Coordinates of C-alpha atoms and ligand atoms in Angstrom, one line a residue:
M24 CA 15.7 -62.8 -40.0
L25 CA 15.2 -60.3 -42.7
D26 CA 16.9 -56.9 -42.6
V27 CA 14.3 -54.3 -41.6
I28 CA 16.1 -51.0 -42.0
K29 CA 15.3 -49.0 -45.2
L30 CA 16.4 -45.5 -46.3
L31 CA 13.5 -43.2 -46.6
P32 CA 12.9 -41.9 -50.2
D33 CA 14.1 -38.3 -50.6
S34 CA 10.6 -37.0 -51.1
V35 CA 9.5 -38.4 -47.7
A36 CA 12.7 -37.2 -46.0
N37 CA 12.2 -33.7 -47.4
Q38 CA 8.6 -33.6 -46.3
I39 CA 9.6 -34.4 -42.8
A40 CA 12.4 -31.8 -42.9
A41 CA 10.0 -29.3 -44.3
G42 CA 8.0 -29.3 -41.1
E43 CA 10.9 -27.8 -39.4
V44 CA 11.7 -25.1 -41.9
I45 CA 8.3 -24.2 -43.3
Q46 CA 5.7 -23.9 -40.6
R47 CA 3.4 -21.5 -42.4
P48 CA 3.2 -19.4 -45.6
A49 CA 5.3 -16.7 -43.8
S50 CA 8.2 -19.1 -43.4
A51 CA 8.3 -19.6 -47.2
V52 CA 8.1 -15.9 -47.8
K53 CA 11.1 -15.3 -45.5
E54 CA 13.2 -18.0 -47.2
L55 CA 12.4 -16.8 -50.7
M56 CA 13.0 -13.1 -49.9
E57 CA 16.3 -13.9 -48.2
N58 CA 17.4 -15.9 -51.2
A59 CA 16.6 -13.0 -53.4
L60 CA 18.7 -10.7 -51.3
D61 CA 21.6 -13.2 -51.3
A62 CA 21.4 -13.1 -55.1
G63 CA 22.2 -9.4 -54.9
A64 CA 18.7 -8.2 -56.0
T65 CA 18.0 -4.4 -55.8
Q66 CA 14.2 -4.9 -56.4
I67 CA 12.1 -7.6 -54.9
D68 CA 8.4 -8.0 -55.4
L69 CA 6.2 -10.2 -53.3
V70 CA 2.7 -11.3 -54.3
V71 CA 0.5 -13.4 -52.1
K72 CA -3.0 -14.8 -52.5
D73 CA -5.2 -16.0 -49.6
A74 CA -2.4 -15.0 -47.1
G75 CA 0.1 -17.2 -49.1
K76 CA -1.9 -20.4 -48.8
A77 CA -3.0 -20.3 -52.5
L78 CA 0.0 -18.4 -53.9
I79 CA 3.4 -16.9 -53.0
M80 CA 5.4 -15.3 -55.8
V81 CA 8.7 -13.6 -55.3
T82 CA 10.4 -11.9 -58.2
D83 CA 13.9 -10.5 -58.0
N84 CA 16.4 -8.9 -60.4
G85 CA 19.4 -10.7 -58.8
C86 CA 22.1 -12.9 -60.4
G87 CA 19.8 -15.7 -61.5
M88 CA 20.9 -19.4 -61.9
S89 CA 22.3 -21.6 -64.6
E90 CA 20.1 -24.4 -66.0
T91 CA 21.9 -27.0 -63.9
D92 CA 21.7 -24.9 -60.8
A93 CA 18.0 -24.3 -61.4
R94 CA 17.5 -28.1 -61.2
M95 CA 20.1 -28.5 -58.4
C96 CA 18.7 -25.9 -56.1
F97 CA 15.8 -28.2 -55.1
E98 CA 18.1 -30.9 -53.8
R99 CA 18.6 -31.2 -50.1
H100 CA 21.8 -29.6 -48.9
A101 CA 22.1 -27.9 -52.2
T102 CA 23.7 -24.5 -51.6
S103 CA 26.1 -22.1 -53.2
K104 CA 26.8 -20.4 -49.9
I105 CA 28.9 -22.9 -47.9
S106 CA 31.3 -25.7 -48.8
K107 CA 33.0 -26.6 -45.6
A108 CA 32.0 -26.8 -41.9
E109 CA 34.2 -23.8 -40.9
D110 CA 32.1 -21.6 -43.3
L111 CA 29.3 -21.9 -40.8
F112 CA 31.1 -19.6 -38.4
S113 CA 31.9 -16.9 -40.8
I114 CA 28.7 -16.9 -42.8
R115 CA 27.0 -13.5 -43.4
T116 CA 24.5 -14.5 -46.0
M117 CA 20.9 -15.2 -44.9
G118 CA 20.5 -18.9 -45.5
F119 CA 23.2 -21.4 -45.4
R120 CA 21.7 -24.8 -44.9
G121 CA 20.6 -25.5 -48.4
E122 CA 17.3 -26.8 -47.0
A123 CA 14.7 -24.1 -47.8
L124 CA 13.9 -24.8 -51.5
A125 CA 14.1 -28.6 -51.0
S126 CA 11.6 -28.2 -48.1
I127 CA 9.2 -25.9 -50.0
A128 CA 9.3 -28.2 -53.1
A129 CA 8.4 -31.2 -50.9
I130 CA 5.1 -29.6 -49.8
A131 CA 4.0 -27.4 -52.7
Q132 CA 3.8 -27.0 -56.4
V133 CA 6.8 -24.8 -57.3
E134 CA 7.5 -23.0 -60.6
L135 CA 11.0 -21.5 -60.9
K136 CA 11.9 -19.1 -63.7
T137 CA 15.5 -17.8 -63.7
R138 CA 17.9 -16.1 -66.1
R139 CA 21.5 -15.0 -65.7
K140 CA 22.8 -11.8 -67.2
D141 CA 25.0 -13.6 -69.8
D142 CA 22.3 -16.1 -70.8
E143 CA 20.1 -15.4 -73.9
V144 CA 17.1 -17.0 -72.4
G145 CA 15.9 -18.2 -69.0
V146 CA 14.9 -21.6 -67.8
K147 CA 11.5 -22.6 -66.3
I148 CA 11.2 -25.6 -64.0
I149 CA 8.1 -27.0 -62.5
N150 CA 8.7 -29.1 -59.4
E151 CA 5.8 -30.8 -57.5
G152 CA 6.3 -32.7 -54.2
S153 CA 10.1 -32.9 -55.0
V154 CA 9.5 -34.3 -58.5
V155 CA 10.6 -32.3 -61.6
K156 CA 7.6 -32.2 -63.8
E157 CA 8.7 -29.9 -66.6
Q158 CA 11.8 -28.1 -67.8
T159 CA 11.7 -25.5 -70.7
L160 CA 13.5 -22.5 -71.9
V161 CA 11.6 -19.2 -71.6
P162 CA 12.3 -15.6 -72.6
M163 CA 12.4 -13.4 -69.5
P164 CA 14.3 -10.5 -67.8
V165 CA 17.5 -11.2 -65.8
G166 CA 16.6 -12.5 -62.3
T167 CA 14.5 -15.1 -60.7
T168 CA 10.8 -15.7 -60.0
F169 CA 9.7 -18.4 -57.6
T170 CA 6.0 -19.2 -57.6
I171 CA 4.7 -21.4 -54.8
K172 CA 1.2 -22.7 -55.2
N173 CA -1.0 -24.7 -52.8
L174 CA 1.4 -24.8 -49.9
F175 CA 0.9 -28.1 -47.9
F176 CA -1.2 -29.6 -50.7
N177 CA 0.1 -33.0 -49.8
V178 CA 0.2 -32.4 -46.0
P179 CA -3.4 -31.9 -45.0
A180 CA -2.7 -32.0 -41.3
R181 CA -0.4 -29.0 -41.6
R182 CA -2.8 -27.2 -43.9
N183 CA -5.7 -27.6 -41.4
F184 CA -3.4 -26.4 -38.7
L185 CA -3.0 -23.0 -40.2
K186 CA -4.7 -20.0 -38.6
S187 CA -7.3 -17.7 -40.1
P188 CA -6.3 -15.8 -43.3
A189 CA -6.0 -12.6 -41.3
A190 CA -3.7 -14.2 -38.8
E191 CA -1.5 -15.9 -41.5
M192 CA -1.4 -12.5 -43.3
R193 CA -0.1 -10.8 -40.2
H194 CA 2.7 -13.4 -40.1
V195 CA 3.5 -12.7 -43.8
V196 CA 3.6 -8.9 -43.2
E197 CA 5.7 -9.4 -40.1
E198 CA 8.3 -11.4 -42.1
F199 CA 8.2 -8.9 -44.9
T200 CA 8.8 -6.1 -42.4
R201 CA 11.7 -7.8 -40.8
V202 CA 13.4 -8.5 -44.1
T203 CA 12.8 -5.1 -45.6
L204 CA 13.8 -3.1 -42.5
M205 CA 17.4 -4.3 -42.6
N206 CA 17.7 -3.8 -46.4
P207 CA 16.6 -0.2 -47.0
E208 CA 18.8 0.1 -50.0
V209 CA 16.6 -2.5 -51.8
G210 CA 13.2 -1.7 -53.2
F211 CA 10.3 -3.9 -52.2
T212 CA 6.6 -4.3 -52.9
L213 CA 4.0 -6.5 -51.3
T214 CA 0.7 -7.2 -53.1
S215 CA -2.0 -9.2 -51.4
D216 CA -5.1 -10.5 -53.3
G217 CA -4.5 -7.9 -56.0
K218 CA -4.0 -5.0 -53.6
E219 CA -0.6 -3.3 -53.2
L220 CA 0.0 -3.0 -49.4
Y221 CA 3.5 -1.7 -49.4
H222 CA 5.6 0.1 -52.0
L223 CA 9.0 0.6 -50.4
Y224 CA 11.5 2.7 -52.3
P225 CA 15.3 2.3 -51.9
G226 CA 16.6 4.7 -49.2
N227 CA 18.0 4.8 -45.7
L228 CA 16.8 3.1 -42.5
K229 CA 14.7 6.1 -41.4
Q230 CA 12.9 6.3 -44.7
R231 CA 12.3 2.6 -44.6
I232 CA 10.8 2.8 -41.1
M233 CA 8.6 5.6 -42.4
G234 CA 7.6 3.6 -45.5
L235 CA 6.6 0.7 -43.3
F236 CA 5.0 2.4 -40.3
G237 CA 4.0 5.8 -41.5
N238 CA 5.5 9.2 -42.3
N239 CA 4.7 10.5 -38.8
Y240 CA 7.6 8.4 -37.6
D241 CA 9.8 11.2 -38.8
E242 CA 9.5 13.0 -35.5
K243 CA 9.2 10.0 -33.3
L244 CA 12.6 8.5 -33.9
L245 CA 15.9 9.0 -32.1
A246 CA 19.1 7.8 -33.8
V247 CA 21.3 5.4 -31.9
H248 CA 25.0 5.0 -32.9
Q249 CA 27.6 3.2 -30.9
D250 CA 30.8 1.7 -32.2
T251 CA 33.2 -0.3 -30.1
D252 CA 35.9 -2.8 -31.1
R253 CA 33.7 -5.8 -30.6
V254 CA 30.2 -4.6 -31.2
S255 CA 28.6 -1.8 -33.0
I256 CA 24.9 -0.8 -32.7
H257 CA 23.0 1.4 -35.1
G258 CA 19.4 2.2 -35.7
Y259 CA 16.6 4.1 -34.0
I260 CA 14.6 4.1 -30.9
V261 CA 11.1 5.6 -30.5
K262 CA 11.0 8.6 -28.2
A263 CA 9.7 7.9 -24.8
E264 CA 6.6 10.1 -25.3
F265 CA 5.5 7.9 -28.2
A266 CA 5.8 4.6 -26.3
K267 CA 2.8 2.4 -27.0
K268 CA 0.5 0.5 -24.8
T269 CA 1.0 -2.6 -26.8
R270 CA 4.2 -4.4 -27.6
G271 CA 4.5 -3.0 -31.1
E272 CA 7.6 -2.0 -33.0
Q273 CA 10.4 -3.9 -31.3
Y274 CA 13.0 -5.0 -33.8
F275 CA 16.4 -6.4 -32.9
F276 CA 18.7 -7.6 -35.5
V277 CA 22.1 -9.2 -35.3
N278 CA 24.2 -8.8 -38.4
K279 CA 20.9 -7.8 -40.0
R280 CA 19.1 -11.0 -39.0
F281 CA 16.0 -10.6 -36.9
I282 CA 16.3 -12.1 -33.5
K283 CA 14.3 -12.3 -30.3
H284 CA 16.3 -11.7 -27.2
P285 CA 14.5 -11.0 -23.9
Y286 CA 17.7 -10.3 -22.1
L287 CA 18.8 -7.6 -24.5
H288 CA 15.3 -6.3 -24.8
H289 CA 15.6 -5.7 -21.1
A290 CA 18.7 -3.6 -21.6
I291 CA 16.5 -1.2 -23.6
E292 CA 13.6 -1.2 -21.3
N293 CA 16.0 -0.5 -18.5
A294 CA 17.6 2.4 -20.4
F295 CA 14.2 4.0 -20.6
M296 CA 14.0 3.5 -16.9
E297 CA 11.0 5.3 -15.6
M298 CA 10.8 7.6 -18.6
I299 CA 7.9 5.7 -20.0
P300 CA 4.8 4.5 -18.0
Q301 CA 4.8 1.0 -16.5
D302 CA 2.2 -0.2 -18.9
S303 CA 3.8 1.0 -22.1
F304 CA 6.5 -0.5 -24.2
P305 CA 9.5 1.1 -25.8
G306 CA 9.9 0.9 -29.6
Y307 CA 13.1 0.2 -31.4
F308 CA 14.8 -0.8 -34.6
L309 CA 18.3 -1.7 -33.8
N310 CA 21.0 -3.7 -35.6
I311 CA 23.9 -5.1 -33.6
E312 CA 26.9 -5.9 -35.7
V313 CA 29.3 -8.5 -34.2
D314 CA 32.0 -10.7 -35.6
P315 CA 30.1 -13.8 -36.7
A316 CA 32.6 -15.8 -34.7
D317 CA 31.2 -14.2 -31.6
I318 CA 27.7 -15.6 -32.0
D319 CA 26.0 -18.9 -32.6
V320 CA 22.9 -18.4 -34.7
N321 CA 22.1 -21.9 -35.4
I322 CA 20.6 -23.0 -32.1
H323 CA 17.0 -22.8 -33.3
P324 CA 15.6 -24.1 -36.6
T325 CA 13.8 -20.9 -37.4
K326 CA 16.8 -18.9 -36.3
T327 CA 15.3 -16.1 -34.3
E328 CA 17.5 -17.0 -31.4
V329 CA 21.1 -16.1 -31.0
N330 CA 23.8 -17.0 -28.5
F331 CA 26.4 -14.3 -27.9
L332 CA 29.8 -15.3 -26.6
D333 CA 29.8 -12.3 -24.3
V334 CA 26.2 -11.3 -23.9
K335 CA 26.9 -9.1 -20.8
L336 CA 29.2 -6.9 -22.9
V337 CA 26.5 -6.5 -25.5
Y338 CA 23.9 -5.7 -22.8
A339 CA 26.1 -3.0 -21.3
I340 CA 26.9 -1.4 -24.7
L341 CA 23.3 -1.5 -25.8
H342 CA 22.2 0.0 -22.6
A343 CA 24.7 2.8 -22.8
A344 CA 23.9 3.5 -26.5
V345 CA 20.2 3.9 -25.8
R346 CA 20.9 6.1 -22.7
K347 CA 23.1 8.3 -24.8
A348 CA 20.4 8.7 -27.5
I349 CA 17.8 9.6 -24.9
G350 CA 20.1 12.1 -23.2
Q351 CA 21.0 13.8 -26.5
N352 CA 17.4 14.1 -27.4
N353 CA 16.8 16.2 -24.3
L354 CA 19.8 18.3 -25.0
S355 CA 19.6 18.8 -28.7
P356 CA 17.0 21.6 -28.7
M357 CA 19.5 23.7 -26.6
I358 CA 22.4 23.6 -28.9
D359 CA 21.8 24.4 -32.5
F360 CA 24.0 21.9 -34.3
D361 CA 24.2 22.2 -38.0
E362 CA 25.1 18.6 -38.6
P363 CA 23.0 16.0 -36.9
A364 CA 26.0 13.6 -37.3
N365 CA 27.7 15.5 -34.5
L366 CA 25.2 14.1 -32.1
G367 CA 27.2 11.0 -31.8
F368 CA 29.5 12.4 -29.1
D369 CA 30.0 11.0 -25.7
F370 CA 30.0 13.6 -22.9
G371 CA 32.3 11.5 -20.8
E372 CA 34.9 11.3 -23.5
V373 CA 34.8 15.0 -24.1
V374 CA 35.7 15.6 -20.5
K375 CA 38.5 13.1 -20.5
S376 CA 39.8 14.3 -23.8
S377 CA 43.2 16.0 -24.0
S378 CA 41.9 19.3 -25.4
P379 CA 42.6 22.0 -22.9
I380 CA 39.7 22.8 -20.6
V381 CA 39.0 26.6 -20.8
Q382 CA 37.3 28.1 -17.9
P383 CA 33.8 29.4 -18.6
E384 CA 33.9 33.1 -19.4
V385 CA 31.4 35.7 -18.4
P386 CA 32.3 39.3 -19.2
V387 CA 31.8 41.7 -16.4
N388 CA 32.1 44.7 -18.7
S389 CA 29.1 47.0 -17.9
A390 CA 28.8 47.7 -21.6
Y391 CA 28.4 44.0 -22.2
N392 CA 25.6 43.1 -24.6
P393 CA 24.6 39.5 -24.1
F394 CA 22.8 39.4 -27.5
R395 CA 26.0 40.2 -29.3
Q396 CA 27.8 37.2 -27.9
H397 CA 24.9 35.0 -28.8
Q398 CA 24.9 36.3 -32.3
T399 CA 28.6 35.3 -32.8
P400 CA 28.5 32.1 -34.8
S401 CA 30.4 29.3 -33.1
K402 CA 31.6 26.1 -34.5
P403 CA 29.2 23.2 -33.7
S404 CA 31.6 20.8 -32.2
G405 CA 29.2 18.7 -30.2
D406 CA 30.9 19.9 -27.1
W407 CA 28.9 20.6 -24.0
R408 CA 31.2 23.5 -23.2
L409 CA 29.5 25.3 -26.1
L410 CA 26.8 25.9 -23.6
Y411 CA 29.1 28.1 -21.8
G412 CA 30.0 30.1 -24.9
E413 CA 33.6 28.9 -24.8
R414 CA 36.0 29.1 -27.6
T415 CA 36.6 25.6 -28.7
D416 CA 39.5 26.4 -31.0
S417 CA 42.7 26.1 -28.9
T418 CA 44.7 28.6 -31.0
G419 CA 44.3 31.0 -28.1
E420 CA 43.3 33.8 -30.5
E421 CA 41.1 35.8 -28.2
T422 CA 39.7 39.2 -28.9
P423 CA 41.2 41.7 -26.6
P424 CA 38.8 42.7 -23.8
E425 CA 37.1 46.0 -24.3
N426 CA 38.0 47.4 -20.9
P427 CA 41.3 45.9 -19.7
Q428 CA 40.9 47.2 -16.1
E429 CA 37.7 45.3 -15.5
T430 CA 38.8 42.0 -16.8
T431 CA 41.6 40.9 -14.5
A432 CA 42.3 37.2 -14.7
N433 CA 40.3 36.6 -11.7
T434 CA 37.0 38.2 -12.7
E435 CA 37.2 37.3 -16.3
L436 CA 37.1 33.6 -15.7
K437 CA 34.4 33.7 -13.1
T438 CA 30.9 32.3 -13.7
H439 CA 28.3 33.2 -11.1
Y440 CA 25.9 30.9 -9.4
L441 CA 22.8 32.0 -7.6
Q442 CA 20.5 29.9 -5.5
L443 CA 16.7 30.2 -6.0
N444 CA 14.4 29.1 -3.3
Q445 CA 17.3 27.1 -1.8
S446 CA 16.4 24.5 -4.4
Y447 CA 17.6 25.6 -7.8
I448 CA 21.0 26.7 -9.1
V449 CA 20.7 29.6 -11.6
T450 CA 23.6 30.4 -13.9
T451 CA 24.2 32.0 -17.3
V452 CA 25.3 30.1 -20.4
K453 CA 26.0 31.2 -23.8
S454 CA 22.5 30.6 -25.1
G455 CA 20.5 31.8 -22.0
L456 CA 19.7 31.2 -18.4
L457 CA 20.2 27.8 -17.0
V458 CA 18.0 26.7 -14.0
I459 CA 19.2 23.5 -12.5
D460 CA 17.4 21.4 -9.9
Q461 CA 20.1 20.9 -7.3
H462 CA 18.8 17.6 -6.0
L463 CA 18.2 16.0 -9.3
A464 CA 21.5 17.2 -10.7
H465 CA 23.4 15.9 -7.7
Y466 CA 21.4 12.6 -7.9
R467 CA 22.6 12.2 -11.5
V468 CA 26.2 13.1 -10.6
L469 CA 26.4 10.6 -7.7
F470 CA 24.6 7.9 -9.6
E471 CA 27.2 7.9 -12.3
K472 CA 30.0 8.2 -9.8
F473 CA 28.9 5.1 -7.9
L474 CA 28.4 3.2 -11.1
K475 CA 31.9 4.0 -12.2
D476 CA 33.3 3.1 -8.7
M477 CA 31.7 -0.3 -9.1
E478 CA 33.0 -0.7 -12.7
T479 CA 36.5 0.2 -11.7
S480 CA 36.4 -1.0 -8.0
T481 CA 37.6 2.4 -7.0
G482 CA 35.1 3.4 -4.3
H483 CA 37.0 4.9 -1.4
S484 CA 36.4 3.4 2.0
Q485 CA 36.7 5.2 5.3
Q486 CA 37.8 3.0 8.2
E487 CA 35.3 3.0 11.1
L488 CA 36.9 3.6 14.5
F489 CA 34.6 1.0 16.0
P490 CA 33.3 -1.7 13.6
Q491 CA 29.5 -1.5 13.6
P492 CA 27.4 -4.6 13.8
F493 CA 24.4 -4.9 11.5
T494 CA 22.0 -7.6 12.3
L495 CA 19.3 -9.0 10.0
N496 CA 16.9 -11.9 9.8
A497 CA 18.1 -15.0 8.0
N498 CA 16.3 -14.1 4.8
D499 CA 17.5 -10.6 4.6
A500 CA 21.0 -11.7 5.5
S501 CA 21.1 -14.0 2.5
L502 CA 19.9 -11.2 0.2
M503 CA 22.6 -8.9 1.8
R504 CA 25.2 -11.5 0.9
E505 CA 24.2 -11.2 -2.8
L506 CA 24.8 -7.5 -2.6
L507 CA 28.0 -7.7 -0.7
P508 CA 30.6 -7.8 -3.6
D509 CA 29.0 -4.7 -5.2
L510 CA 28.7 -2.8 -1.9
Q511 CA 32.4 -3.6 -1.3
Q512 CA 33.2 -1.8 -4.6
V513 CA 31.5 1.4 -3.6
G514 CA 33.4 1.5 -0.3
F515 CA 31.3 -0.5 2.1
N516 CA 34.0 -2.6 3.8
M517 CA 31.9 -5.4 5.4
E518 CA 32.2 -8.9 6.5
Q519 CA 29.8 -11.5 7.7
A520 CA 30.4 -12.3 11.4
N521 CA 27.7 -15.0 11.7
P522 CA 24.7 -16.1 9.7
T523 CA 22.7 -13.0 10.6
T524 CA 25.2 -10.3 11.5
F525 CA 27.6 -8.3 9.3
M526 CA 30.4 -6.1 10.7
I527 CA 30.7 -2.7 9.0
N528 CA 34.5 -2.0 9.1
G529 CA 34.5 0.9 6.7
T530 CA 32.0 3.1 4.8
P531 CA 32.1 5.0 1.5
A532 CA 34.0 8.2 1.8
D533 CA 31.0 10.1 0.2
L534 CA 28.7 9.2 3.1
A535 CA 29.1 12.7 4.6
G536 CA 27.6 11.9 7.9
A537 CA 24.7 9.8 6.7
D538 CA 23.8 6.7 8.7
P539 CA 25.3 3.7 7.0
V540 CA 22.9 1.3 8.6
A541 CA 19.9 3.2 7.4
L542 CA 21.4 3.4 3.9
L543 CA 22.0 -0.4 3.9
E544 CA 18.5 -1.1 5.0
K545 CA 17.2 1.2 2.2
M546 CA 19.3 -0.7 -0.3
L547 CA 18.0 -4.0 0.9
E548 CA 14.4 -2.8 0.7
N549 CA 14.9 -1.6 -2.9
Y550 CA 16.6 -4.9 -3.8
K551 CA 13.6 -6.8 -2.4
I552 CA 11.3 -4.9 -4.7
N553 CA 13.5 -5.3 -7.8
R554 CA 15.3 -8.5 -7.1
T555 CA 17.4 -9.5 -10.0
D556 CA 20.0 -12.0 -11.1
L557 CA 21.5 -9.5 -13.5
Q558 CA 24.7 -8.2 -12.2
L559 CA 24.5 -5.0 -14.1
E560 CA 21.0 -4.3 -12.8
R561 CA 22.0 -5.0 -9.3
K562 CA 24.8 -2.4 -9.6
L563 CA 22.3 0.1 -11.1
G564 CA 20.0 -0.5 -8.2
I565 CA 22.7 0.1 -5.6
A566 CA 24.0 3.2 -7.4
K567 CA 20.5 4.6 -7.6
T568 CA 19.7 4.1 -4.0
M569 CA 23.0 5.5 -2.7
A570 CA 22.7 8.5 -5.1
A571 CA 19.1 9.2 -4.1
Q572 CA 19.9 9.0 -0.4
L573 CA 23.1 10.9 -0.4
S574 CA 22.3 13.7 -2.9
V575 CA 21.5 17.2 -1.6
K576 CA 17.8 17.7 -1.0
A577 CA 15.7 20.7 -2.0
I578 CA 15.5 23.5 0.5
T579 CA 19.2 23.2 1.4
P580 CA 21.4 26.3 1.3
L581 CA 24.5 25.8 -0.9
S582 CA 27.7 27.9 -1.2
E583 CA 28.7 29.2 -4.6
K584 CA 31.6 26.7 -4.6
E585 CA 29.2 23.8 -4.0
M586 CA 26.8 25.0 -6.7
E587 CA 29.7 25.3 -9.1
N588 CA 30.9 21.8 -8.3
I589 CA 27.5 20.3 -8.9
V590 CA 27.0 22.1 -12.2
D591 CA 30.5 21.2 -13.5
Q592 CA 30.1 17.6 -12.5
L593 CA 26.6 17.4 -14.0
F594 CA 27.8 18.4 -17.4
G595 CA 30.6 15.9 -17.1
C596 CA 28.0 13.1 -16.8
S597 CA 27.2 10.8 -19.7
V598 CA 23.6 11.7 -19.4
A599 CA 23.3 15.1 -17.9
E600 CA 19.8 15.9 -19.0
V601 CA 17.8 13.6 -16.8
A602 CA 18.1 12.2 -13.3
P603 CA 18.2 8.4 -13.0
D604 CA 14.4 8.4 -12.5
G605 CA 13.9 10.2 -15.8
K606 CA 13.1 13.7 -14.5
K607 CA 14.7 16.6 -16.2
T608 CA 17.7 18.0 -14.3
Y609 CA 17.5 21.5 -15.7
V610 CA 15.7 23.9 -18.0
L611 CA 17.1 26.5 -20.2
L612 CA 15.5 29.9 -20.7
A613 CA 16.8 30.7 -24.1
L614 CA 17.9 34.2 -24.9
D615 CA 15.7 34.1 -28.0
E616 CA 12.7 33.3 -25.8
I617 CA 13.5 36.1 -23.3
N618 CA 14.2 38.4 -26.1
G619 CA 10.9 37.6 -27.8
K620 CA 8.9 38.0 -24.6
L621 CA 10.4 41.4 -23.8
K622 CA 10.1 42.7 -27.3
N623 CA 6.5 41.7 -27.6
S624 CA 5.4 43.0 -24.2
Ligands
LIG2 P1 20.5 -21.7 -49.1 O1 19.9 -20.4 -49.2 O2 20.7 -22.1 -47.7 O3 21.7 -21.9 -49.9 P2 18.2 -22.6 -50.5 O4 17.5 -23.9 -50.5 O5 17.4 -21.5 -49.9 O6 19.5 -22.8 -49.6 O7 18.7 -22.2 -51.9 C1 19.6 -23.1 -52.6 C2 20.4 -22.4 -53.6 O8 19.6 -22.0 -54.7 C3 21.1 -21.2 -53.1 O9 22.3 -21.4 -52.4 C4 21.3 -20.4 -54.3 O10 22.5 -20.8 -55.0 C5 20.2 -20.8 -55.2 N1 19.1 -19.8 -55.2 C6 18.0 -19.8 -54.5 N2 17.2 -18.7 -54.7 C7 17.8 -18.0 -55.6 C8 17.6 -16.7 -56.2 N3 16.4 -16.0 -56.0 N4 18.5 -16.2 -57.1 C9 19.6 -16.9 -57.4 N5 19.9 -18.1 -56.8 C10 19.1 -18.6 -55.9
LIG3 MG1 18.0 -19.8 -48.6

């Protein structure tokens, strides 16, 4: 018998491989732009004709290539970016498989012109269907220009498979957008059929977003900043009120590489929880920086999927980061920070921090002029206690009281709370009058408390004198079993006695006389509506239901001490400004506003 196995010629092998890397003109655009960035370019110009089918030209002012490299770069597995397998796990550059140019050359007519800084002239190479047709020296500026003509000229099936020019152009613009967003310090242009569509100047991310999506994004964006040991998240979200009815600007990047990640997308949607209508979509432009060793990017040929080693951690951090940004948005109009950078604070940390907590101070001097205190400039420290007009310097240098008799330790330190309509808590702060919805405030306080209890397993349980049976149908019982570990953590000490009955041995200490069975039924009901496999979301659901049920309702008389507790705890919350359902917990009547109204009357 004759041997039948043959090695495919390179040109055929490349053509087959090309199908994986280059599916459409936009894929070539992406590869060429990423190569230009890897070459250290500060200006990259993209020109396309007929949505890239007739022509794609990328010009950069990067490092260029030597004559040998210019020939070599079209070889399969030719790359300057990796030399050993371990490099794959630490790689931070864009491409690393050395396949892109080989693939493009296999299915198009490619002209490469390139020149390094120290070379007198550049080199021009023409490569058609993996064959070098021409090599000459050319005068040119430093950098590289790749010109791709007649993509898929030798793969008619693929060419016929392409969508309409408009659809292909949308793909090109989308790739252009993804690449340019994460490289705002680089200038870019995009010209299509002779018309310049984008001219992006070097700048910061916010300017880049405005350059791509319009200058009106200036007021639509909220900065997100979160740094932890393992993960840091930076970028912008679109304010809830500008959420769109179509799934529009949703850009996730990991180490600046665009990815799609439904699970992490969910973390953001969830953070906007009920702040945007059901049929609208949140917008975001976020980059997640992680150690490359903590991800596996190479699980999909076009590399828009990423596996995180600890995706739950990233979910939780992302969720918290977005929550914080939303919360600060609602707060920021109240405190006039000079430096926006100060908005990166964390309320929770402030409360835990070691700086001495100074009691809120309200002068009782009858000669007290509230406007004078307001006029005293204070250090913007990003501290919520500023609301109360406290001194944040701990040097203890206080101005002596004007009338010593009236400012005994007791009265000097007292803030007063009034109840309005048995529903609102009214108190004074440095910048005006604070009116707090008692139910929504308490709802927020308890929600965060229960979440924390579950995180730290510190929910206190009160032993029941007589264990209470709780019977369910078989279906509900199995759902209840799923909730059991989380319920345990908030203080429900329960065990399953038989397939349909649970014994309640202990209940959360915060129950305050509420019926535990009714509460459990409510939780089960909500869980049925929002059934989820996500542990974090299950916890959120339980905390929300418990907090909603156990918080004080409107039309409930409160003592001054109770009001003080609610207000203190509210401003110790990580998001004090909105209840878990997105409703505002308080309004501030600013002194300026009151002043203006009275003066103009
Ligand atoms: P990879 O990017 O994975 O290394 P490519 O096929 O995209 O593979 O590119 C092969 C090599 O060609 C790169 O590693 C780089 O050395 C060189 N190269 C490609 N484009 C450029 C460019 N615009 N400027 C300088 N060098 C380039
Ligand atoms: Mg590449």
